[in-house]
């Protein structure tokens, strides 16, 4: 029997950063991961570390995450290939460019420092962008990092901070005896804690449902691919207004691209799917002409939880005191994850998060039926 | 109606096609090469005019027979050469042919994907002038050139002596054959090898020929380094008597073959550990049925058995497919084939004893050795990740990029697994299996697709 202050289910970037910050605050923590920490969405996502384009309600948290990312080596012991390259969001029509301008206007005051570029300014500054782009919005301090390295490093840092990290350790039963949670695992562990953090990503819905608050979450499987190393061309991470292909180039020269949806192989694994891969290979050359003739060497996907409003659930359960949720990041949890871990830590240590979490309450799904 | 598709036009694929055609089926035969025959019976370009005997030696008759078979079947097959199968998904294969992507649905599929060399790297192996044994053989057969004028052959396995013999016959100076397996192992393996006396005799002949022609053949001899500035200038090797230098301008090396299993993986086949192959292989029954109902496997792609076995396994898998489709098949033939395959299996056991894989290889590897040449990952970087507590091979790959490059672990996967197992003190079968990810080979941007 393991007695801790908090049991965290899910060793992705949210759960691992919660374990790290709780450990730093002197709390006894156990982090339970069914597979390996940071091996699912947190580790196989595109690697965008981006504030631009998020709903305004996420920007306070995202801004706090931005501060945390600036301290990454001190926090997790590696730089995680994090670079503040800037994030360039391309517009393929004047309507899209207007939408970017509106976002730049409405996000004033959150510290994003967006620069809206017309066609000429875009060409002058980013000559590698294809003619299909009529303009763009540039966020100079956004960037990208290597999720394969960063997310597991949060778990390692948590362990060094004193958290018990159990990998290959699926949770088989959870209940609450009126005072504390009891958690059992496939490996035969039994844990007790006053706090239970549901950070199980796309698989968090069943725990929420068990405590009487089901959510209409579905899984998404982004299609991703990477090229062989190419001469360094892209000096910003990119996306496209209205969705489409996103791309970045790492220091080694490989370009990482994503776009479209793959499919689930089973409950835990996903593949990018041939049609999404072919779409990327055909369409990317219009946005990034230098890719013509380059080779894609590997494709992959992951499993991400989406709620209908594409906003996460973060904060207290309304049915079970001591239960905190943090899941459903709609493929955009990598940048914000560390700030969510910090907010959960604040709830436990000081009663409330300093950043407002109102927009992310699970209660927004209480009145609707779950499909 | 969806066709039966055969992937790979080597010995297994061609015999499978022939068997299907004989029963009135018109299969699609996909092959990456321009001409059928596979790697072992790779055909020379049209403008080359060397005799089969010169190209294939003892195997000339088999090579010619196989080539004649595919030529005679041309009208009864939907034969698509120069076609890469880069993905399998949802009852269809994704192909790339001359820059054009297409999708091919199948009713059933026979995978005959063949093998590549099994490589255990040594310092200097990325220098120009270093080849795998298979590549050295292809240079001779397909390009009509030798990899060098003074060539060292190293490693183990039957191909070692065969390629050295072929080079010497072609006029190259073979400086030495360095066989890492000790003589004692080969003597002990003799009883198993006697199950295929003709094949054994050929092996003995090659070696005898080399010795008779004054070519040094060293047993229990390990290649320890390839040396040179811009390209190979010499090798170092060692045996019980210590380090020896040897001047040369090219090296060919490998430790046997490894199955190309990525496609079986993408097709959803279950894998299990094969101690004999020291590799994860797709499961198949004695007829070649995989764990997936519509998928059959034959030839070296499902476990190394050699070309003769591949021909039989191709036929056997096709018969299984026919049987499963409700065709009448010759009553005796399946049992005959399976018995013959079993005998070759015994021989293969003997070969594995004769050319024993150096199981302690990883213990002697220096940290600075480049293991993954695509991503330039050294043994020490792999070990550092293992020391952080990682032991599962996909996880180690995620942390240090080993196997993440252009070859997707084909070249470095064996060595990486050996190092991970050694450093984590786990059995080689206990560190997981490198998962296949599409594309099986690189895909270009800007490709055309079917409307």
PDB file of C-alpha atoms in Angstrom, chain B residues 233-418:
ATOM      1  CA  UNK B 233      42.919   1.748 -47.355  1.00  0.00           C
ATOM      2  CA  UNK B 234      43.193  -1.226 -45.048  1.00  0.00           C
ATOM      3  CA  UNK B 235      41.375  -3.323 -42.481  1.00  0.00           C
ATOM      4  CA  UNK B 236      42.339  -4.614 -39.080  1.00  0.00           C
ATOM      5  CA  UNK B 237      41.237  -8.033 -37.987  1.00  0.00           C
ATOM      6  CA  UNK B 238      41.901 -10.242 -35.053  1.00  0.00           C
ATOM      7  CA  UNK B 239      41.896 -13.866 -34.077  1.00  0.00           C
ATOM      8  CA  UNK B 240      43.321 -15.688 -31.115  1.00  0.00           C
ATOM      9  CA  UNK B 241      46.783 -14.481 -32.142  1.00  0.00           C
ATOM     10  CA  UNK B 242      46.033 -10.771 -31.913  1.00  0.00           C
ATOM     11  CA  UNK B 243      45.465  -7.859 -34.293  1.00  0.00           C
ATOM     12  CA  UNK B 244      46.515  -8.085 -37.908  1.00  0.00           C
ATOM     13  CA  UNK B 245      46.574  -5.328 -40.524  1.00  0.00           C
ATOM     14  CA  UNK B 246      45.660  -6.013 -44.136  1.00  0.00           C
ATOM     15  CA  UNK B 247      45.925  -3.584 -47.051  1.00  0.00           C
ATOM     16  CA  UNK B 248      42.910  -3.456 -49.376  1.00  0.00           C
ATOM     17  CA  UNK B 249      40.771  -0.976 -51.290  1.00  0.00           C
ATOM     18  CA  UNK B 250      37.334  -2.441 -50.606  1.00  0.00           C
ATOM     19  CA  UNK B 251      35.533  -4.517 -47.989  1.00  0.00           C
ATOM     20  CA  UNK B 252      32.332  -6.522 -48.169  1.00  0.00           C
ATOM     21  CA  UNK B 253      30.843  -7.781 -44.950  1.00  0.00           C
ATOM     22  CA  UNK B 254      27.676  -9.147 -43.333  1.00  0.00           C
ATOM     23  CA  UNK B 255      26.594 -11.727 -40.801  1.00  0.00           C
ATOM     24  CA  UNK B 256      23.997 -13.599 -42.766  1.00  0.00           C
ATOM     25  CA  UNK B 257      20.668 -12.179 -43.843  1.00  0.00           C
ATOM     26  CA  UNK B 258      17.685 -10.536 -42.192  1.00  0.00           C
ATOM     27  CA  UNK B 259      14.079 -10.748 -43.306  1.00  0.00           C
ATOM     28  CA  UNK B 260      12.272  -7.728 -44.713  1.00  0.00           C
ATOM     29  CA  UNK B 261       9.196  -7.811 -42.489  1.00  0.00           C
ATOM     30  CA  UNK B 262       7.870  -4.244 -42.594  1.00  0.00           C
ATOM     31  CA  UNK B 263       5.099  -5.046 -45.013  1.00  0.00           C
ATOM     32  CA  UNK B 264       3.880  -7.994 -42.960  1.00  0.00           C
ATOM     33  CA  UNK B 265       3.806  -5.623 -40.001  1.00  0.00           C
ATOM     34  CA  UNK B 266       1.738  -3.022 -41.874  1.00  0.00           C
ATOM     35  CA  UNK B 267      -0.555  -5.823 -43.075  1.00  0.00           C
ATOM     36  CA  UNK B 268      -1.304  -6.521 -39.420  1.00  0.00           C
ATOM     37  CA  UNK B 269       0.475  -9.878 -39.054  1.00  0.00           C
ATOM     38  CA  UNK B 270       1.294 -11.131 -35.581  1.00  0.00           C
ATOM     39  CA  UNK B 271       4.985 -11.552 -34.911  1.00  0.00           C
ATOM     40  CA  UNK B 272       6.862 -13.918 -32.678  1.00  0.00           C
ATOM     41  CA  UNK B 273      10.488 -14.296 -31.705  1.00  0.00           C
ATOM     42  CA  UNK B 274      12.576 -16.677 -33.760  1.00  0.00           C
ATOM     43  CA  UNK B 275      15.653 -17.829 -31.850  1.00  0.00           C
ATOM     44  CA  UNK B 276      17.069 -19.366 -35.037  1.00  0.00           C
ATOM     45  CA  UNK B 277      16.890 -16.080 -36.933  1.00  0.00           C
ATOM     46  CA  UNK B 278      17.526 -14.075 -33.771  1.00  0.00           C
ATOM     47  CA  UNK B 279      14.759 -11.801 -34.996  1.00  0.00           C
ATOM     48  CA  UNK B 280      11.046 -11.093 -34.742  1.00  0.00           C
ATOM     49  CA  UNK B 281       9.266 -12.754 -37.626  1.00  0.00           C
ATOM     50  CA  UNK B 282       5.683 -12.767 -38.827  1.00  0.00           C
ATOM     51  CA  UNK B 283       3.946 -15.923 -37.723  1.00  0.00           C
ATOM     52  CA  UNK B 284       3.029 -18.416 -40.420  1.00  0.00           C
ATOM     53  CA  UNK B 285       1.872 -21.975 -40.477  1.00  0.00           C
ATOM     54  CA  UNK B 286       3.751 -24.662 -42.403  1.00  0.00           C
ATOM     55  CA  UNK B 287       1.795 -23.693 -45.524  1.00  0.00           C
ATOM     56  CA  UNK B 288       2.547 -19.969 -45.269  1.00  0.00           C
ATOM     57  CA  UNK B 289      -0.712 -18.663 -43.819  1.00  0.00           C
ATOM     58  CA  UNK B 290      -0.089 -15.639 -41.611  1.00  0.00           C
ATOM     59  CA  UNK B 291      -2.206 -14.633 -38.624  1.00  0.00           C
ATOM     60  CA  UNK B 292      -4.294 -12.444 -40.947  1.00  0.00           C
ATOM     61  CA  UNK B 293      -6.863 -14.355 -42.981  1.00  0.00           C
ATOM     62  CA  UNK B 294      -6.091 -12.948 -46.441  1.00  0.00           C
ATOM     63  CA  UNK B 295      -2.339 -12.698 -46.002  1.00  0.00           C
ATOM     64  CA  UNK B 296       0.174 -15.422 -46.945  1.00  0.00           C
ATOM     65  CA  UNK B 297       3.929 -15.243 -46.530  1.00  0.00           C
ATOM     66  CA  UNK B 298       6.713 -17.019 -48.375  1.00  0.00           C
ATOM     67  CA  UNK B 299      10.442 -16.869 -48.832  1.00  0.00           C
ATOM     68  CA  UNK B 300      13.197 -15.164 -46.912  1.00  0.00           C
ATOM     69  CA  UNK B 301      10.910 -12.258 -45.960  1.00  0.00           C
ATOM     70  CA  UNK B 302       9.304 -14.492 -43.354  1.00  0.00           C
ATOM     71  CA  UNK B 303      12.472 -16.185 -42.091  1.00  0.00           C
ATOM     72  CA  UNK B 304      15.793 -16.933 -43.756  1.00  0.00           C
ATOM     73  CA  UNK B 305      15.726 -20.286 -45.548  1.00  0.00           C
ATOM     74  CA  UNK B 306      17.444 -19.534 -48.843  1.00  0.00           C
ATOM     75  CA  UNK B 307      16.370 -19.472 -52.466  1.00  0.00           C
ATOM     76  CA  UNK B 308      15.542 -23.151 -52.906  1.00  0.00           C
ATOM     77  CA  UNK B 309      13.218 -23.054 -49.932  1.00  0.00           C
ATOM     78  CA  UNK B 310      11.742 -19.808 -51.187  1.00  0.00           C
ATOM     79  CA  UNK B 311      10.691 -21.437 -54.440  1.00  0.00           C
ATOM     80  CA  UNK B 312       8.968 -24.225 -52.533  1.00  0.00           C
ATOM     81  CA  UNK B 313       7.413 -21.895 -49.979  1.00  0.00           C
ATOM     82  CA  UNK B 314       6.074 -19.695 -52.754  1.00  0.00           C
ATOM     83  CA  UNK B 315       4.387 -22.651 -54.362  1.00  0.00           C
ATOM     84  CA  UNK B 316       3.131 -23.903 -50.998  1.00  0.00           C
ATOM     85  CA  UNK B 317       1.648 -20.545 -50.048  1.00  0.00           C
ATOM     86  CA  UNK B 318      -0.074 -20.299 -53.408  1.00  0.00           C
ATOM     87  CA  UNK B 319      -1.545 -23.781 -52.907  1.00  0.00           C
ATOM     88  CA  UNK B 320      -2.787 -22.744 -49.475  1.00  0.00           C
ATOM     89  CA  UNK B 321      -4.388 -19.675 -50.983  1.00  0.00           C
ATOM     90  CA  UNK B 322      -6.028 -21.782 -53.682  1.00  0.00           C
ATOM     91  CA  UNK B 323      -7.254 -24.259 -51.129  1.00  0.00           C
ATOM     92  CA  UNK B 324      -8.710 -21.455 -49.008  1.00  0.00           C
ATOM     93  CA  UNK B 325     -10.455 -20.080 -52.104  1.00  0.00           C
ATOM     94  CA  UNK B 326     -12.051 -23.477 -52.688  1.00  0.00           C
ATOM     95  CA  UNK B 327      -9.863 -24.660 -55.575  1.00  0.00           C
ATOM     96  CA  UNK B 328      -8.936 -28.290 -56.008  1.00  0.00           C
ATOM     97  CA  UNK B 329      -5.224 -28.707 -55.575  1.00  0.00           C
ATOM     98  CA  UNK B 330      -2.953 -31.729 -56.197  1.00  0.00           C
ATOM     99  CA  UNK B 331      -3.393 -33.942 -53.166  1.00  0.00           C
ATOM    100  CA  UNK B 332       0.229 -34.973 -52.630  1.00  0.00           C
ATOM    101  CA  UNK B 333       1.982 -31.749 -53.482  1.00  0.00           C
ATOM    102  CA  UNK B 334       1.511 -29.804 -50.204  1.00  0.00           C
ATOM    103  CA  UNK B 335       2.943 -32.636 -48.116  1.00  0.00           C
ATOM    104  CA  UNK B 336       5.888 -33.061 -50.510  1.00  0.00           C
ATOM    105  CA  UNK B 337       6.708 -29.394 -50.319  1.00  0.00           C
ATOM    106  CA  UNK B 338       6.380 -29.256 -46.570  1.00  0.00           C
ATOM    107  CA  UNK B 339       8.659 -32.256 -46.128  1.00  0.00           C
ATOM    108  CA  UNK B 340      11.254 -30.726 -48.409  1.00  0.00           C
ATOM    109  CA  UNK B 341      10.991 -27.442 -46.523  1.00  0.00           C
ATOM    110  CA  UNK B 342      11.452 -29.274 -43.267  1.00  0.00           C
ATOM    111  CA  UNK B 343      14.674 -30.852 -44.541  1.00  0.00           C
ATOM    112  CA  UNK B 344      15.963 -27.448 -45.571  1.00  0.00           C
ATOM    113  CA  UNK B 345      14.940 -26.234 -42.132  1.00  0.00           C
ATOM    114  CA  UNK B 346      17.230 -28.854 -40.560  1.00  0.00           C
ATOM    115  CA  UNK B 347      20.014 -27.718 -42.838  1.00  0.00           C
ATOM    116  CA  UNK B 348      19.342 -24.141 -41.830  1.00  0.00           C
ATOM    117  CA  UNK B 349      19.735 -25.125 -38.186  1.00  0.00           C
ATOM    118  CA  UNK B 350      23.079 -26.607 -39.078  1.00  0.00           C
ATOM    119  CA  UNK B 351      24.096 -23.485 -40.977  1.00  0.00           C
ATOM    120  CA  UNK B 352      23.255 -21.355 -37.986  1.00  0.00           C
ATOM    121  CA  UNK B 353      25.584 -23.494 -35.894  1.00  0.00           C
ATOM    122  CA  UNK B 354      28.271 -23.390 -38.553  1.00  0.00           C
ATOM    123  CA  UNK B 355      28.035 -19.648 -39.045  1.00  0.00           C
ATOM    124  CA  UNK B 356      27.114 -18.801 -35.491  1.00  0.00           C
ATOM    125  CA  UNK B 357      25.964 -15.259 -34.874  1.00  0.00           C
ATOM    126  CA  UNK B 358      28.496 -13.572 -32.554  1.00  0.00           C
ATOM    127  CA  UNK B 359      26.138 -13.202 -29.623  1.00  0.00           C
ATOM    128  CA  UNK B 360      28.672 -11.308 -27.545  1.00  0.00           C
ATOM    129  CA  UNK B 361      29.283  -8.769 -30.305  1.00  0.00           C
ATOM    130  CA  UNK B 362      27.821  -5.838 -28.354  1.00  0.00           C
ATOM    131  CA  UNK B 363      30.160  -6.302 -25.409  1.00  0.00           C
ATOM    132  CA  UNK B 364      33.170  -5.451 -27.554  1.00  0.00           C
ATOM    133  CA  UNK B 365      31.702  -2.404 -29.277  1.00  0.00           C
ATOM    134  CA  UNK B 366      33.401   0.905 -28.514  1.00  0.00           C
ATOM    135  CA  UNK B 367      31.197   3.862 -27.596  1.00  0.00           C
ATOM    136  CA  UNK B 368      32.366   5.876 -30.593  1.00  0.00           C
ATOM    137  CA  UNK B 369      31.206   3.299 -33.161  1.00  0.00           C
ATOM    138  CA  UNK B 370      28.550   4.725 -35.478  1.00  0.00           C
ATOM    139  CA  UNK B 371      25.654   2.267 -35.348  1.00  0.00           C
ATOM    140  CA  UNK B 372      23.000   4.227 -37.235  1.00  0.00           C
ATOM    141  CA  UNK B 373      24.619   5.794 -40.269  1.00  0.00           C
ATOM    142  CA  UNK B 374      21.486   7.658 -41.431  1.00  0.00           C
ATOM    143  CA  UNK B 375      21.238   9.596 -38.190  1.00  0.00           C
ATOM    144  CA  UNK B 376      24.909   9.259 -37.191  1.00  0.00           C
ATOM    145  CA  UNK B 377      24.131   7.692 -33.821  1.00  0.00           C
ATOM    146  CA  UNK B 378      27.007   6.122 -31.930  1.00  0.00           C
ATOM    147  CA  UNK B 379      26.918   3.097 -29.636  1.00  0.00           C
ATOM    148  CA  UNK B 380      27.644   5.336 -26.644  1.00  0.00           C
ATOM    149  CA  UNK B 381      24.533   7.426 -27.304  1.00  0.00           C
ATOM    150  CA  UNK B 382      22.379   4.298 -27.356  1.00  0.00           C
ATOM    151  CA  UNK B 383      23.981   3.076 -24.155  1.00  0.00           C
ATOM    152  CA  UNK B 384      23.434   6.455 -22.469  1.00  0.00           C
ATOM    153  CA  UNK B 385      19.706   6.232 -23.180  1.00  0.00           C
ATOM    154  CA  UNK B 386      19.615   2.691 -21.812  1.00  0.00           C
ATOM    155  CA  UNK B 387      21.409   3.826 -18.680  1.00  0.00           C
ATOM    156  CA  UNK B 388      18.599   6.339 -18.132  1.00  0.00           C
ATOM    157  CA  UNK B 389      16.325   3.360 -17.660  1.00  0.00           C
ATOM    158  CA  UNK B 390      15.017   2.783 -21.184  1.00  0.00           C
ATOM    159  CA  UNK B 391      15.120  -0.715 -22.610  1.00  0.00           C
ATOM    160  CA  UNK B 392      12.292  -0.950 -25.132  1.00  0.00           C
ATOM    161  CA  UNK B 393      13.743  -0.498 -28.619  1.00  0.00           C
ATOM    162  CA  UNK B 394      11.102   1.897 -29.959  1.00  0.00           C
ATOM    163  CA  UNK B 395      11.553   3.958 -26.824  1.00  0.00           C
ATOM    164  CA  UNK B 396      15.322   4.043 -27.233  1.00  0.00           C
ATOM    165  CA  UNK B 397      14.759   5.048 -30.856  1.00  0.00           C
ATOM    166  CA  UNK B 398      12.537   7.919 -29.724  1.00  0.00           C
ATOM    167  CA  UNK B 399      15.220   9.166 -27.384  1.00  0.00           C
ATOM    168  CA  UNK B 400      18.342   8.981 -29.535  1.00  0.00           C
ATOM    169  CA  UNK B 401      17.085   8.653 -33.138  1.00  0.00           C
ATOM    170  CA  UNK B 402      18.693   5.262 -33.760  1.00  0.00           C
ATOM    171  CA  UNK B 403      16.751   3.676 -36.624  1.00  0.00           C
ATOM    172  CA  UNK B 404      14.845   6.863 -37.301  1.00  0.00           C
ATOM    173  CA  UNK B 405      16.494   7.803 -40.563  1.00  0.00           C
ATOM    174  CA  UNK B 406      16.202   6.959 -44.188  1.00  0.00           C
ATOM    175  CA  UNK B 407      16.660   3.203 -43.803  1.00  0.00           C
ATOM    176  CA  UNK B 408      14.139   3.011 -40.945  1.00  0.00           C
ATOM    177  CA  UNK B 409      16.345   0.626 -39.011  1.00  0.00           C
ATOM    178  CA  UNK B 410      16.872  -1.892 -41.809  1.00  0.00           C
ATOM    179  CA  UNK B 411      20.624  -1.419 -41.653  1.00  0.00           C
ATOM    180  CA  UNK B 412      21.152  -0.610 -37.971  1.00  0.00           C
ATOM    181  CA  UNK B 413      18.215  -2.349 -36.269  1.00  0.00           C
ATOM    182  CA  UNK B 414      20.066  -5.580 -35.557  1.00  0.00           C
ATOM    183  CA  UNK B 415      23.082  -3.841 -34.042  1.00  0.00           C
ATOM    184  CA  UNK B 416      20.937  -1.429 -32.049  1.00  0.00           C
ATOM    185  CA  UNK B 417      18.954  -4.313 -30.572  1.00  0.00           C
ATOM    186  CA  UNK B 418      22.148  -6.151 -29.599  1.00  0.00           C
TER     187      UNK B 418
END
